[in-house]
PDB file of C-alpha atoms in Angstrom:
ATOM      1  CA  MET A   1     101.087  97.576  91.159  1.00 36.00           C
ATOM      2  CA  GLU A   2     102.979  94.277  91.896  1.00 42.00           C
ATOM      3  CA  PRO A   3     103.471  93.190  95.652  1.00 47.00           C
ATOM      4  CA  ALA A   4     106.675  91.048  96.238  1.00 48.00           C
ATOM      5  CA  ILE A   5     104.247  87.848  96.153  1.00 58.00           C
ATOM      6  CA  THR A   6     101.924  87.858  92.916  1.00 70.00           C
ATOM      7  CA  LEU A   7      99.783  84.647  94.195  1.00 82.00           C
ATOM      8  CA  ALA A   8      97.106  85.607  96.427  1.00 93.00           C
ATOM      9  CA  PRO A   9      97.833  84.128 100.004  1.00 95.00           C
ATOM     10  CA  ARG A  10      95.563  81.278 101.453  1.00 96.00           C
ATOM     11  CA  SER A  11      96.618  82.048 105.102  1.00 97.00           C
ATOM     12  CA  VAL A  12      97.522  85.698 106.243  1.00 97.00           C
ATOM     13  CA  LEU A  13      98.790  85.440 109.887  1.00 98.00           C
ATOM     14  CA  PHE A  14      98.570  89.007 111.968  1.00 98.00           C
ATOM     15  CA  VAL A  15     101.427  89.191 114.786  1.00 97.00           C
ATOM     16  CA  PRO A  16     101.845  92.225 116.996  1.00 97.00           C
ATOM     17  CA  ALA A  17     104.644  94.015 115.498  1.00 97.00           C
ATOM     18  CA  ILE A  18     106.020  94.449 119.226  1.00 97.00           C
ATOM     19  CA  ARG A  19     106.244  91.154 120.227  1.00 96.00           C
ATOM     20  CA  HIS A  20     109.542  89.814 119.081  1.00 97.00           C
ATOM     21  CA  SER A  21     109.155  86.425 120.381  1.00 96.00           C
ATOM     22  CA  MET A  22     105.900  85.922 118.611  1.00 97.00           C
ATOM     23  CA  VAL A  23     107.176  87.226 115.169  1.00 97.00           C
ATOM     24  CA  ALA A  24     110.290  84.883 115.592  1.00 96.00           C
ATOM     25  CA  LYS A  25     108.154  81.713 116.112  1.00 96.00           C
ATOM     26  CA  ALA A  26     106.101  83.336 112.959  1.00 96.00           C
ATOM     27  CA  ALA A  27     108.981  83.199 111.001  1.00 96.00           C
ATOM     28  CA  GLY A  28     109.062  79.340 111.120  1.00 95.00           C
ATOM     29  CA  LEU A  29     105.448  78.757 110.130  1.00 96.00           C
ATOM     30  CA  ALA A  30     103.541  78.045 107.160  1.00 95.00           C
ATOM     31  CA  ALA A  31     101.416  81.110 106.510  1.00 96.00           C
ATOM     32  CA  ASP A  32     101.726  82.477 103.264  1.00 95.00           C
ATOM     33  CA  LEU A  33     101.868  85.926 104.471  1.00 95.00           C
ATOM     34  CA  ILE A  34     102.965  87.486 108.059  1.00 96.00           C
ATOM     35  CA  VAL A  35     101.408  90.731 108.879  1.00 97.00           C
ATOM     36  CA  LEU A  36     103.349  92.854 111.420  1.00 97.00           C
ATOM     37  CA  ASP A  37     100.386  94.268 113.196  1.00 97.00           C
ATOM     38  CA  LEU A  38     100.711  98.185 114.433  1.00 98.00           C
ATOM     39  CA  GLU A  39      96.899  98.432 114.945  1.00 97.00           C
ATOM     40  CA  ASP A  40      94.218  96.180 116.745  1.00 94.00           C
ATOM     41  CA  SER A  41      96.633  93.760 118.773  1.00 94.00           C
ATOM     42  CA  VAL A  42      98.860  97.168 119.848  1.00 96.00           C
ATOM     43  CA  ARG A  43      97.429  99.161 123.063  1.00 96.00           C
ATOM     44  CA  ALA A  44      97.407 102.837 122.335  1.00 96.00           C
ATOM     45  CA  GLU A  45     100.332 103.455 124.817  1.00 96.00           C
ATOM     46  CA  ASP A  46     102.408 101.076 123.073  1.00 96.00           C
ATOM     47  CA  LYS A  47     101.903 102.439 119.411  1.00 97.00           C
ATOM     48  CA  GLY A  48     105.207 104.380 119.018  1.00 96.00           C
ATOM     49  CA  ALA A  49     106.854 101.134 120.599  1.00 96.00           C
ATOM     50  CA  ALA A  50     105.185  99.108 118.430  1.00 96.00           C
ATOM     51  CA  ARG A  51     106.416 101.369 115.121  1.00 96.00           C
ATOM     52  CA  ASP A  52     109.987 101.509 116.586  1.00 95.00           C
ATOM     53  CA  ALA A  53     110.063  97.453 116.950  1.00 96.00           C
ATOM     54  CA  LEU A  54     109.467  96.803 113.155  1.00 95.00           C
ATOM     55  CA  PRO A  55     112.926  96.789 112.061  1.00 95.00           C
ATOM     56  CA  VAL A  56     113.970  93.961 114.346  1.00 96.00           C
ATOM     57  CA  SER A  57     110.791  92.339 113.520  1.00 96.00           C
ATOM     58  CA  LEU A  58     111.327  92.493 110.135  1.00 94.00           C
ATOM     59  CA  GLU A  59     115.043  91.172 110.335  1.00 94.00           C
ATOM     60  CA  LEU A  60     113.554  88.369 113.008  1.00 96.00           C
ATOM     61  CA  LEU A  61     111.472  86.990 109.554  1.00 93.00           C
ATOM     62  CA  HIS A  62     114.914  86.291 108.063  1.00 87.00           C
ATOM     63  CA  GLY A  63     113.538  87.350 104.382  1.00 83.00           C
ATOM     64  CA  ARG A  64     110.274  86.006 104.288  1.00 86.00           C
ATOM     65  CA  CYS A  65     107.449  88.054 102.630  1.00 79.00           C
ATOM     66  CA  ALA A  66     105.916  90.166 105.394  1.00 89.00           C
ATOM     67  CA  ALA A  67     103.672  92.893 105.585  1.00 95.00           C
ATOM     68  CA  VAL A  68     102.550  95.466 107.856  1.00 97.00           C
ATOM     69  CA  ARG A  69      99.728  96.978 109.105  1.00 98.00           C
ATOM     70  CA  ILE A  70      99.293 100.547 110.103  1.00 98.00           C
ATOM     71  CA  ASN A  71      96.861 102.649 111.762  1.00 98.00           C
ATOM     72  CA  ALA A  72      93.792 103.792 110.230  1.00 97.00           C
ATOM     73  CA  PRO A  73      93.563 106.928 108.110  1.00 96.00           C
ATOM     74  CA  ASP A  74      91.205 108.785 110.394  1.00 95.00           C
ATOM     75  CA  THR A  75      93.720 108.103 113.557  1.00 97.00           C
ATOM     76  CA  SER A  76      96.265 110.512 114.755  1.00 96.00           C
ATOM     77  CA  TYR A  77      99.177 107.392 114.159  1.00 97.00           C
ATOM     78  CA  PHE A  78      98.676 106.964 110.582  1.00 96.00           C
ATOM     79  CA  ALA A  79     100.934 109.863 109.304  1.00 95.00           C
ATOM     80  CA  ASP A  80     103.965 108.467 111.758  1.00 94.00           C
ATOM     81  CA  ASP A  81     103.205 104.830 110.770  1.00 95.00           C
ATOM     82  CA  VAL A  82     103.575 105.752 106.959  1.00 94.00           C
ATOM     83  CA  ALA A  83     106.264 107.892 107.790  1.00 92.00           C
ATOM     84  CA  ALA A  84     108.050 105.025 109.594  1.00 91.00           C
ATOM     85  CA  ILE A  85     107.433 102.218 106.928  1.00 90.00           C
ATOM     86  CA  GLY A  86     108.834 104.432 104.197  1.00 83.00           C
ATOM     87  CA  ALA A  87     112.351 103.149 104.422  1.00 78.00           C
ATOM     88  CA  LEU A  88     111.517  99.704 105.495  1.00 87.00           C
ATOM     89  CA  GLY A  89     111.180  98.178 102.281  1.00 76.00           C
ATOM     90  CA  VAL A  90     107.931  96.324 103.128  1.00 85.00           C
ATOM     91  CA  ALA A  91     106.245  94.082 100.685  1.00 83.00           C
ATOM     92  CA  LEU A  92     102.927  95.119 101.395  1.00 93.00           C
ATOM     93  CA  ILE A  93     101.172  97.659 103.627  1.00 97.00           C
ATOM     94  CA  VAL A  94      97.699  96.879 105.406  1.00 98.00           C
ATOM     95  CA  VAL A  95      95.737  99.705 105.666  1.00 98.00           C
ATOM     96  CA  PRO A  96      92.226  99.284 108.042  1.00 98.00           C
ATOM     97  CA  LYS A  97      89.257 100.852 107.899  1.00 98.00           C
ATOM     98  CA  VAL A  98      89.381 102.498 104.313  1.00 98.00           C
ATOM     99  CA  GLN A  99      86.181 104.164 103.244  1.00 98.00           C
ATOM    100  CA  SER A 100      87.367 106.101  99.937  1.00 98.00           C
ATOM    101  CA  PRO A 101      90.229 106.076  97.467  1.00 98.00           C
ATOM    102  CA  ALA A 102      91.307 109.475  98.717  1.00 97.00           C
ATOM    103  CA  GLU A 103      92.216 108.038 101.980  1.00 97.00           C
ATOM    104  CA  LEU A 104      94.902 106.211 100.162  1.00 97.00           C
ATOM    105  CA  ALA A 105      96.729 109.395  98.450  1.00 95.00           C
ATOM    106  CA  SER A 106      99.349 109.423 100.866  1.00 93.00           C
ATOM    107  CA  LEU A 107     100.726 105.761 100.179  1.00 94.00           C
ATOM    108  CA  ALA A 108     101.225 106.338  96.491  1.00 90.00           C
ATOM    109  CA  GLY A 109     104.174 104.058  95.623  1.00 88.00           C
ATOM    110  CA  PHE A 110     103.383 101.425  98.108  1.00 92.00           C
ATOM    111  CA  PRO A 111     101.537  98.058  97.298  1.00 95.00           C
ATOM    112  CA  VAL A 112      98.563  98.284  99.274  1.00 97.00           C
ATOM    113  CA  LEU A 113      96.006  95.455 100.862  1.00 98.00           C
ATOM    114  CA  ALA A 114      93.018  97.688 101.684  1.00 98.00           C
ATOM    115  CA  MET A 115      90.777  96.144 104.616  1.00 98.00           C
ATOM    116  CA  ILE A 116      86.807  97.235 104.180  1.00 98.00           C
ATOM    117  CA  GLU A 117      85.408  97.370 107.550  1.00 98.00           C
ATOM    118  CA  THR A 118      82.637  99.942 107.427  1.00 98.00           C
ATOM    119  CA  PRO A 119      79.338 100.368 105.401  1.00 98.00           C
ATOM    120  CA  ALA A 120      80.935 103.117 103.867  1.00 98.00           C
ATOM    121  CA  GLY A 121      83.802 100.984 102.847  1.00 98.00           C
ATOM    122  CA  VAL A 122      81.616  98.445 101.384  1.00 98.00           C
ATOM    123  CA  LEU A 123      79.764 100.996  99.264  1.00 98.00           C
ATOM    124  CA  ALA A 124      82.703 102.384  97.905  1.00 98.00           C
ATOM    125  CA  ALA A 125      84.910  98.830  97.334  1.00 98.00           C
ATOM    126  CA  ALA A 126      84.743  99.129  93.771  1.00 98.00           C
ATOM    127  CA  PRO A 127      86.795 102.405  93.486  1.00 98.00           C
ATOM    128  CA  ILE A 128      89.037 101.439  96.286  1.00 98.00           C
ATOM    129  CA  ALA A 129      89.953  98.280  94.606  1.00 98.00           C
ATOM    130  CA  ALA A 130      90.646  99.962  91.295  1.00 98.00           C
ATOM    131  CA  THR A 131      93.087 102.786  93.027  1.00 97.00           C
ATOM    132  CA  ALA A 132      96.360 102.597  91.835  1.00 95.00           C
ATOM    133  CA  GLY A 133      98.887 100.620  94.131  1.00 95.00           C
ATOM    134  CA  VAL A 134      95.849  98.674  95.558  1.00 97.00           C
ATOM    135  CA  VAL A 135      96.297  94.844  95.087  1.00 97.00           C
ATOM    136  CA  GLY A 136      93.278  93.339  96.862  1.00 97.00           C
ATOM    137  CA  LEU A 137      90.962  93.761  99.401  1.00 98.00           C
ATOM    138  CA  MET A 138      90.402  92.064 102.958  1.00 98.00           C
ATOM    139  CA  VAL A 139      86.976  92.096 104.801  1.00 98.00           C
ATOM    140  CA  GLY A 140      87.298  93.063 108.563  1.00 98.00           C
ATOM    141  CA  THR A 141      84.374  91.200 109.490  1.00 97.00           C
ATOM    142  CA  ASN A 142      84.316  91.987 113.442  1.00 97.00           C
ATOM    143  CA  ASP A 143      84.288  95.631 112.498  1.00 97.00           C
ATOM    144  CA  LEU A 144      81.817  95.425 109.831  1.00 98.00           C
ATOM    145  CA  ALA A 145      79.323  93.444 111.736  1.00 97.00           C
ATOM    146  CA  ALA A 146      80.018  95.943 114.530  1.00 97.00           C
ATOM    147  CA  SER A 147      79.535  99.113 112.477  1.00 97.00           C
ATOM    148  CA  LEU A 148      75.934  97.492 111.143  1.00 97.00           C
ATOM    149  CA  ARG A 149      74.930  97.062 114.723  1.00 97.00           C
ATOM    150  CA  LEU A 150      74.362  93.047 114.184  1.00 97.00           C
ATOM    151  CA  PRO A 151      73.901  91.081 117.391  1.00 95.00           C
ATOM    152  CA  PRO A 152      76.888  89.041 118.765  1.00 90.00           C
ATOM    153  CA  ASP A 153      75.036  85.875 117.857  1.00 91.00           C
ATOM    154  CA  ALA A 154      74.284  86.938 114.179  1.00 94.00           C
ATOM    155  CA  GLY A 155      76.517  85.019 112.392  1.00 92.00           C
ATOM    156  CA  ARG A 156      77.853  85.545 108.881  1.00 95.00           C
ATOM    157  CA  GLY A 157      74.298  85.500 107.018  1.00 95.00           C
ATOM    158  CA  PRO A 158      73.404  89.281 107.378  1.00 96.00           C
ATOM    159  CA  LEU A 159      77.022  90.083 105.903  1.00 97.00           C
ATOM    160  CA  SER A 160      76.598  87.711 102.903  1.00 97.00           C
ATOM    161  CA  HIS A 161      75.776  90.793 100.828  1.00 97.00           C
ATOM    162  CA  ALA A 162      78.955  92.797 101.626  1.00 98.00           C
ATOM    163  CA  LEU A 163      80.994  89.803 101.508  1.00 98.00           C
ATOM    164  CA  GLN A 164      79.914  89.300  97.759  1.00 98.00           C
ATOM    165  CA  ALA A 165      80.114  93.053  97.047  1.00 98.00           C
ATOM    166  CA  ILE A 166      83.733  92.808  98.005  1.00 98.00           C
ATOM    167  CA  VAL A 167      84.786  90.009  95.987  1.00 98.00           C
ATOM    168  CA  LEU A 168      83.150  91.420  93.001  1.00 98.00           C
ATOM    169  CA  ALA A 169      84.865  94.884  93.513  1.00 98.00           C
ATOM    170  CA  ALA A 170      88.318  93.014  94.008  1.00 98.00           C
ATOM    171  CA  ARG A 171      87.687  90.385  90.834  1.00 97.00           C
ATOM    172  CA  ALA A 172      86.724  93.825  89.031  1.00 97.00           C
ATOM    173  CA  ALA A 173      90.188  95.260  89.539  1.00 97.00           C
ATOM    174  CA  GLY A 174      92.042  92.035  89.233  1.00 95.00           C
ATOM    175  CA  GLY A 175      92.934  91.921  92.692  1.00 96.00           C
ATOM    176  CA  TRP A 176      93.075  89.476  95.626  1.00 97.00           C
ATOM    177  CA  ALA A 177      90.092  89.154  97.989  1.00 98.00           C
ATOM    178  CA  ILE A 178      90.836  87.930 101.571  1.00 98.00           C
ATOM    179  CA  ASP A 179      87.912  86.936 103.941  1.00 98.00           C
ATOM    180  CA  GLY A 180      88.099  88.025 107.792  1.00 98.00           C
ATOM    181  CA  VAL A 181      89.288  86.304 110.939  1.00 98.00           C
ATOM    182  CA  PHE A 182      87.249  83.574 112.581  1.00 97.00           C
ATOM    183  CA  ASN A 183      87.224  84.417 116.306  1.00 95.00           C
ATOM    184  CA  ALA A 184      86.928  81.012 118.019  1.00 95.00           C
ATOM    185  CA  LEU A 185      90.155  79.834 118.601  1.00 95.00           C
ATOM    186  CA  ASN A 186      89.174  76.260 119.870  1.00 95.00           C
ATOM    187  CA  ASP A 187      86.888  75.659 116.942  1.00 97.00           C
ATOM    188  CA  PRO A 188      88.780  73.720 114.225  1.00 97.00           C
ATOM    189  CA  ASP A 189      85.797  72.345 112.494  1.00 98.00           C
ATOM    190  CA  GLY A 190      83.983  75.809 112.714  1.00 97.00           C
ATOM    191  CA  LEU A 191      87.090  77.461 111.189  1.00 98.00           C
ATOM    192  CA  ALA A 192      87.466  74.783 108.316  1.00 98.00           C
ATOM    193  CA  ARG A 193      83.449  75.523 107.667  1.00 98.00           C
ATOM    194  CA  GLU A 194      84.199  79.268 107.431  1.00 98.00           C
ATOM    195  CA  CYS A 195      87.071  78.657 105.193  1.00 98.00           C
ATOM    196  CA  GLY A 196      84.929  76.354 102.757  1.00 97.00           C
ATOM    197  CA  GLU A 197      82.183  79.147 102.652  1.00 97.00           C
ATOM    198  CA  GLY A 198      84.903  81.617 101.994  1.00 98.00           C
ATOM    199  CA  ARG A 199      86.144  79.677  99.160  1.00 96.00           C
ATOM    200  CA  ARG A 200      82.991  78.948  97.915  1.00 96.00           C
ATOM    201  CA  THR A 201      82.050  82.723  98.017  1.00 97.00           C
ATOM    202  CA  GLY A 202      85.183  83.439  95.773  1.00 96.00           C
ATOM    203  CA  PHE A 203      87.737  84.363  98.548  1.00 98.00           C
ATOM    204  CA  ASP A 204      91.438  83.531  97.971  1.00 97.00           C
ATOM    205  CA  GLY A 205      92.408  83.063 101.461  1.00 98.00           C
ATOM    206  CA  LYS A 206      91.732  84.154 105.161  1.00 98.00           C
ATOM    207  CA  SER A 207      93.054  86.496 107.942  1.00 98.00           C
ATOM    208  CA  LEU A 208      94.210  84.328 110.911  1.00 98.00           C
ATOM    209  CA  ILE A 209      95.082  85.269 114.760  1.00 97.00           C
ATOM    210  CA  HIS A 210      96.378  82.406 115.840  1.00 97.00           C
ATOM    211  CA  PRO A 211      99.139  79.590 114.572  1.00 97.00           C
ATOM    212  CA  ASP A 212      96.994  76.672 114.745  1.00 97.00           C
ATOM    213  CA  GLN A 213      94.505  78.126 111.998  1.00 98.00           C
ATOM    214  CA  ILE A 214      96.986  78.291 109.416  1.00 98.00           C
ATOM    215  CA  ALA A 215      96.848  74.388 108.591  1.00 98.00           C
ATOM    216  CA  ILE A 216      92.984  74.564 108.433  1.00 98.00           C
ATOM    217  CA  ALA A 217      93.276  77.996 105.720  1.00 98.00           C
ATOM    218  CA  ASN A 218      95.868  76.497 103.495  1.00 97.00           C
ATOM    219  CA  ALA A 219      94.169  73.290 103.009  1.00 96.00           C
ATOM    220  CA  ALA A 220      90.701  74.730 102.567  1.00 96.00           C
ATOM    221  CA  PHE A 221      91.877  77.465 100.239  1.00 96.00           C
ATOM    222  CA  SER A 222      94.107  74.887  98.376  1.00 90.00           C
ATOM    223  CA  PRO A 223      92.648  72.691  95.541  1.00 84.00           C
ATOM    224  CA  SER A 224      91.901  68.844  96.418  1.00 72.00           C
ATOM    225  CA  ALA A 225      93.932  66.157  94.784  1.00 72.00           C
ATOM    226  CA  GLY A 226      90.319  65.737  92.425  1.00 74.00           C
ATOM    227  CA  GLU A 227      90.182  69.360  91.473  1.00 73.00           C
ATOM    228  CA  LEU A 228      93.930  69.176  90.354  1.00 71.00           C
ATOM    229  CA  ASP A 229      93.379  66.145  88.266  1.00 69.00           C
ATOM    230  CA  GLU A 230      90.580  67.483  86.725  1.00 72.00           C
ATOM    231  CA  ALA A 231      92.089  70.772  86.067  1.00 69.00           C
ATOM    232  CA  ALA A 232      95.384  68.662  84.377  1.00 74.00           C
ATOM    233  CA  ALA A 233      92.730  66.579  82.389  1.00 70.00           C
ATOM    234  CA  ILE A 234      91.020  69.741  80.918  1.00 74.00           C
ATOM    235  CA  ILE A 235      94.340  71.358  80.088  1.00 77.00           C
ATOM    236  CA  ALA A 236      95.176  68.392  78.135  1.00 73.00           C
ATOM    237  CA  ALA A 237      92.162  67.617  76.618  1.00 71.00           C
ATOM    238  CA  ALA A 238      91.564  71.145  74.990  1.00 72.00           C
ATOM    239  CA  LYS A 239      91.877  71.834  71.381  1.00 75.00           C
ATOM    240  CA  GLY A 240      90.734  75.614  71.492  1.00 76.00           C
ATOM    241  CA  GLY A 241      87.222  76.639  71.357  1.00 75.00           C
ATOM    242  CA  ALA A 242      83.731  74.959  72.669  1.00 74.00           C
ATOM    243  CA  GLU A 243      84.394  71.479  72.739  1.00 75.00           C
ATOM    244  CA  ARG A 244      82.913  68.335  74.721  1.00 73.00           C
ATOM    245  CA  PHE A 245      84.738  67.197  77.907  1.00 71.00           C
ATOM    246  CA  ARG A 246      83.583  64.368  80.239  1.00 78.00           C
ATOM    247  CA  ASP A 247      79.578  64.922  79.040  1.00 77.00           C
ATOM    248  CA  ARG A 248      79.976  68.568  79.765  1.00 80.00           C
ATOM    249  CA  MET A 249      81.173  71.410  77.123  1.00 74.00           C
ATOM    250  CA  ILE A 250      84.014  73.429  77.953  1.00 72.00           C
ATOM    251  CA  GLU A 251      85.670  76.516  76.133  1.00 75.00           C
ATOM    252  CA  ASP A 252      88.788  78.302  76.657  1.00 73.00           C
ATOM    253  CA  MET A 253      87.329  80.167  79.973  1.00 74.00           C
ATOM    254  CA  HIS A 254      87.379  76.629  81.492  1.00 70.00           C
ATOM    255  CA  VAL A 255      91.057  76.111  80.533  1.00 68.00           C
ATOM    256  CA  GLU A 256      92.143  79.603  82.209  1.00 75.00           C
ATOM    257  CA  THR A 257      90.285  78.332  85.585  1.00 71.00           C
ATOM    258  CA  ALA A 258      92.159  74.862  85.251  1.00 66.00           C
ATOM    259  CA  ARG A 259      95.593  77.086  84.823  1.00 77.00           C
ATOM    260  CA  ARG A 260      94.615  79.068  87.864  1.00 74.00           C
ATOM    261  CA  MET A 261      93.810  75.969  89.901  1.00 71.00           C
ATOM    262  CA  LEU A 262      97.279  74.269  88.953  1.00 75.00           C
ATOM    263  CA  GLN A 263      98.835  77.446  89.958  1.00 76.00           C
ATOM    264  CA  ARG A 264      97.666  77.026  93.672  1.00 77.00           C
ATOM    265  CA  ALA A 265      98.754  73.297  94.270  1.00 75.00           C
ATOM    266  CA  PRO A 266     100.187  72.940  97.868  1.00 73.00           C
TER     267      PRO A 266
END
């Protein structure tokens, strides 16, 4: 199933659906995808109000492509969230803490971005990604680290196997792979390093929790001028089949990679 946007987002900004002032500001930002959040950024006592705020929040985005993150399938809020978004025509539904394809059954007919945030979710990432309607996977690094009982200073190293497994599952199904959030709000260099690492791992883009992170993510997940020049040169030089290009061998696979690179040009 195709979402309203077909090119994987470089920057995915989460905004509380209940905070209309923040939503209005987000409408003018350069994030590729804005996610109106009903989950982590909304207190338990405000869940109903956040759900009720969705129609106005969507209007405040002035037609921008938007997603809604509902609450997890194992919560008491899930069914009401699904019922509320049914008539809103959102481009994409973000579902947190998905652990099996069966949990997505009630969302048949909706484009879904499934969040992998638990060991069970990592182990089931491939069948989740292959489920009808799922357009990609997003890793929830904070919850995953907590569920693995990692110490706070563990960094991303202990998550490397899980991160690569999520990318592999997404790619095997032909879907997006979106990296998790970077928690430090005043460390742009650290964010840039983590975005670079995410791109080298194979992720298409990154989840964001603050507007100041957008430009860094967009730059990191966009091809450089040199990469774009190289891609254009490969396409121009290719005649089909294996051949020599700038002292190395290229084939149709490299041409297809070059075309995808040009699609990501900023």
